[in-house]
GROMACS .gro file of C-alpha atoms in nm:
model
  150
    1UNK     CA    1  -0.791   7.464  11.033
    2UNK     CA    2  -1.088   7.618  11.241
    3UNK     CA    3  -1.200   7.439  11.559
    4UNK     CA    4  -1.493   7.596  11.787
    5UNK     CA    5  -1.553   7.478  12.167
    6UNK     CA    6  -1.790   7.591  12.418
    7UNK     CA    7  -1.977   7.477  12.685
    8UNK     CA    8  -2.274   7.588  12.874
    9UNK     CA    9  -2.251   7.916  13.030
   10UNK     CA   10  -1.930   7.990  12.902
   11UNK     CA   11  -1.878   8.203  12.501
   12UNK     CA   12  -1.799   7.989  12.231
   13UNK     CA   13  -1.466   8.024  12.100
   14UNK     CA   14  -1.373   7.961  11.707
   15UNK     CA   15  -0.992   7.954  11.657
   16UNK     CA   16  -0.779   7.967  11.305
   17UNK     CA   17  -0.440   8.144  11.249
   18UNK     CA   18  -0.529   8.462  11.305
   19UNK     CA   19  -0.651   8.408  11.668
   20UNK     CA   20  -0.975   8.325  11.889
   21UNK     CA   21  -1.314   8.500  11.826
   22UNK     CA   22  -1.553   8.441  12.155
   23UNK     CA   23  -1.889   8.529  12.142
   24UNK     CA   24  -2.214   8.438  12.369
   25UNK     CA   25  -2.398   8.283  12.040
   26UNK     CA   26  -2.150   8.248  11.743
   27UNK     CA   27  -2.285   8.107  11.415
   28UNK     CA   28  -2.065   7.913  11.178
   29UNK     CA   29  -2.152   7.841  10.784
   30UNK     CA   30  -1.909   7.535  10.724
   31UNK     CA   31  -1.956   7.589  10.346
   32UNK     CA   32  -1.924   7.947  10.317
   33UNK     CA   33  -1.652   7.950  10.590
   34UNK     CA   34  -1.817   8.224  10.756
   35UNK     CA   35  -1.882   8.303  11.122
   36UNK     CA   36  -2.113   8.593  11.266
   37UNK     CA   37  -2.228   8.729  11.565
   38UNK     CA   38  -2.483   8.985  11.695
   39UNK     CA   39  -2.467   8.950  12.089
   40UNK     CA   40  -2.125   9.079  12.135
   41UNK     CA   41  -1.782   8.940  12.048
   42UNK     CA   42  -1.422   8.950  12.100
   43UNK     CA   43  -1.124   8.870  11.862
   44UNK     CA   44  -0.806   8.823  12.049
   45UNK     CA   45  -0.455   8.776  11.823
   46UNK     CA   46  -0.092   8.884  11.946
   47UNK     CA   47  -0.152   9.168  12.251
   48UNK     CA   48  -0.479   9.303  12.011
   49UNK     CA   49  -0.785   9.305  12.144
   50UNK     CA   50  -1.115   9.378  11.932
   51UNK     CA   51  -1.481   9.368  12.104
   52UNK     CA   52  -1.785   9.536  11.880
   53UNK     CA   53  -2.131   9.407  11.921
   54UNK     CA   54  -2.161   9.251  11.593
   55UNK     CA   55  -1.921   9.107  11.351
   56UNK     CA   56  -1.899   8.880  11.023
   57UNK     CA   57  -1.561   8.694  10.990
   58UNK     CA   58  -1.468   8.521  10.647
   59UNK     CA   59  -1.197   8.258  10.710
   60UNK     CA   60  -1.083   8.230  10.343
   61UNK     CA   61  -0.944   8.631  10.324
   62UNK     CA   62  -0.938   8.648  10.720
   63UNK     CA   63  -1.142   8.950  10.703
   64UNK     CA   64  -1.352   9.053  11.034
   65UNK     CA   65  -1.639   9.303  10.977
   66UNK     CA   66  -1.733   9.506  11.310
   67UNK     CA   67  -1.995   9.710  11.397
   68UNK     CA   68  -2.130   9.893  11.695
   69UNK     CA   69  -1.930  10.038  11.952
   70UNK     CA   70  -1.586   9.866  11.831
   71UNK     CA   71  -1.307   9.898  12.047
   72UNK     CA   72  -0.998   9.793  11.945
   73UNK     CA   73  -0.660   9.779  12.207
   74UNK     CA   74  -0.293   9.700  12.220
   75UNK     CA   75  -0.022   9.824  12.441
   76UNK     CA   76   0.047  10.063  12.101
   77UNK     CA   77  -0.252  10.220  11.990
   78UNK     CA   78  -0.670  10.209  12.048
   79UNK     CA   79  -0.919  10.218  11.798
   80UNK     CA   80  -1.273  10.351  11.876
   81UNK     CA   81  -1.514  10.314  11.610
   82UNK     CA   82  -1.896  10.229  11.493
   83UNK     CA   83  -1.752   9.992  11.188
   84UNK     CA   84  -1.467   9.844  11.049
   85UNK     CA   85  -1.330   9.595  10.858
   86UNK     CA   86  -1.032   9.430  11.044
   87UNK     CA   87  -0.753   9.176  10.899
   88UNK     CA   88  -0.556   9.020  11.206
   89UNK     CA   89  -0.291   8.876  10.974
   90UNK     CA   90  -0.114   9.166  10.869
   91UNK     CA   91  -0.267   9.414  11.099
   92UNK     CA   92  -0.442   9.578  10.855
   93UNK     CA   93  -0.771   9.816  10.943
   94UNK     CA   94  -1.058   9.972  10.686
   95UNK     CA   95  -1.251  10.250  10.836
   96UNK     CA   96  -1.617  10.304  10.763
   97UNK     CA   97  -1.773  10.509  10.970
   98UNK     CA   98  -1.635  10.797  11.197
   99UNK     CA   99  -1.305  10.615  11.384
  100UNK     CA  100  -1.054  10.781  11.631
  101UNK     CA  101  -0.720  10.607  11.649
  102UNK     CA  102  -0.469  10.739  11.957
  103UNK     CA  103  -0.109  10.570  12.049
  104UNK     CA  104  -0.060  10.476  12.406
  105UNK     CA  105   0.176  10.781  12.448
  106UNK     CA  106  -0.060  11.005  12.310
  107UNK     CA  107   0.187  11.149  12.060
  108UNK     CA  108  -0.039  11.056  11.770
  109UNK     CA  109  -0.455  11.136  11.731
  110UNK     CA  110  -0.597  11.024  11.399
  111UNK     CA  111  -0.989  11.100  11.386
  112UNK     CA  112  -1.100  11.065  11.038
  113UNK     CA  113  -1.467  10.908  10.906
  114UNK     CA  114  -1.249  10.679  10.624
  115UNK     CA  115  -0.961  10.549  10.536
  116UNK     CA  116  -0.692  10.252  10.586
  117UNK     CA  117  -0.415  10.185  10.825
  118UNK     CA  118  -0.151   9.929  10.863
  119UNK     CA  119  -0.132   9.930  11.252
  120UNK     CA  120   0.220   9.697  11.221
  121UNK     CA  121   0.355   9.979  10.966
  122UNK     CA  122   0.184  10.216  11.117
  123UNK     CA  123   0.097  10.370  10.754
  124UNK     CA  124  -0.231  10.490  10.547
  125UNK     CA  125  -0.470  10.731  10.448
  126UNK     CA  126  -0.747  10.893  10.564
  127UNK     CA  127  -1.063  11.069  10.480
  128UNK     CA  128  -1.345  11.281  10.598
  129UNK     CA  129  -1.531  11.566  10.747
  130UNK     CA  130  -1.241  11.670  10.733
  131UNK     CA  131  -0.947  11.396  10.883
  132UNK     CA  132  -0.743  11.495  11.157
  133UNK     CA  133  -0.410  11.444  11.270
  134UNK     CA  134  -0.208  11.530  11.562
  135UNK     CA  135   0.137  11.437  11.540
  136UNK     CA  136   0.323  11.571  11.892
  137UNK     CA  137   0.217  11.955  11.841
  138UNK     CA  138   0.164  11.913  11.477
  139UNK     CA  139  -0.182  11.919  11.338
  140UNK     CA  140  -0.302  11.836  10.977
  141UNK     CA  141  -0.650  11.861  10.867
  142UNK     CA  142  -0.767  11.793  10.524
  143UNK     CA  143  -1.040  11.631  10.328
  144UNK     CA  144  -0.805  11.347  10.250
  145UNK     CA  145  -0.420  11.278  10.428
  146UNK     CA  146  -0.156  10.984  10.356
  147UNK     CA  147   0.062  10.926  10.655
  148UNK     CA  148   0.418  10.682  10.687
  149UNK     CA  149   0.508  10.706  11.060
  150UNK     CA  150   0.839  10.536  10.918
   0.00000   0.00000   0.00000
């Protein structure tokens, strides 16, 4: 089930099973199931945090498409991107435009312009001009890299 609240001077916030979206002006398409924003928005599920000034979420596949200046935290990892697609239930991120991905610890660097990533297997591929990877002192560059931190 979605619900949506808000009340003046205060975002609206649209919740399902994947978390709450909040957003100054959020639009919602009760046939298509679709919600979008262009004022700036933030998706909050499990210790994640997304924020991008514009985004298109489907309910039915639980996609989230982001675009400009997405930032996406967790006590783990943060994402820095211009777009991406995002699925909260399984964690799982699309890259589409030039995205830099760095663990808390700083152990890991991922810059790459395409690519997937399972940020709760922390597993994927990547693509680009060319992708890099820093893993401790190791580096990787290549026009296309898999990577299973497992």
């Amino acid at each position: 089930a979605v619900t949506a609240t808000g009340r003046p001077g205060l975002p609206v916030t649209l919740k399902d099973r994947t978390g709450e979206l909040e957003a100054p002006v959020l639009r919602y398409d009760t046939e298509a199931r679709v919600a979008t924003y262009s004022s700036g928005g933030t998706l909050k599920r499990e210790g994640r945090t997304v924020r991008s000034r514009s985004g298109r979420y489907e309910v039915e596949s639980g996609w989230l498409q982001l675009g400009g200046a997405v930032k996406m935290t967790s006590t783990d990892e943060t994402v820095t991107s211009d777009s991406l697609l995002y699925r909260a239930s399984d964690g799982t991120v699309r890259f589409l435009a030039p995205t830099r991905v760095v663990t808390a610890d700083g152990r890991f660097d991922l810059t790459c312009s395409r690519g997937m990533w399972g940020l709760d297997r922390e597993a994927g591929w990547f693509g680009g001009a060319p992708a890099r990877l820093r893993r401790d002192a190791e580096v990787l560059e290549a026009d296309s890299v898999a990577h299973d931190a497992r």
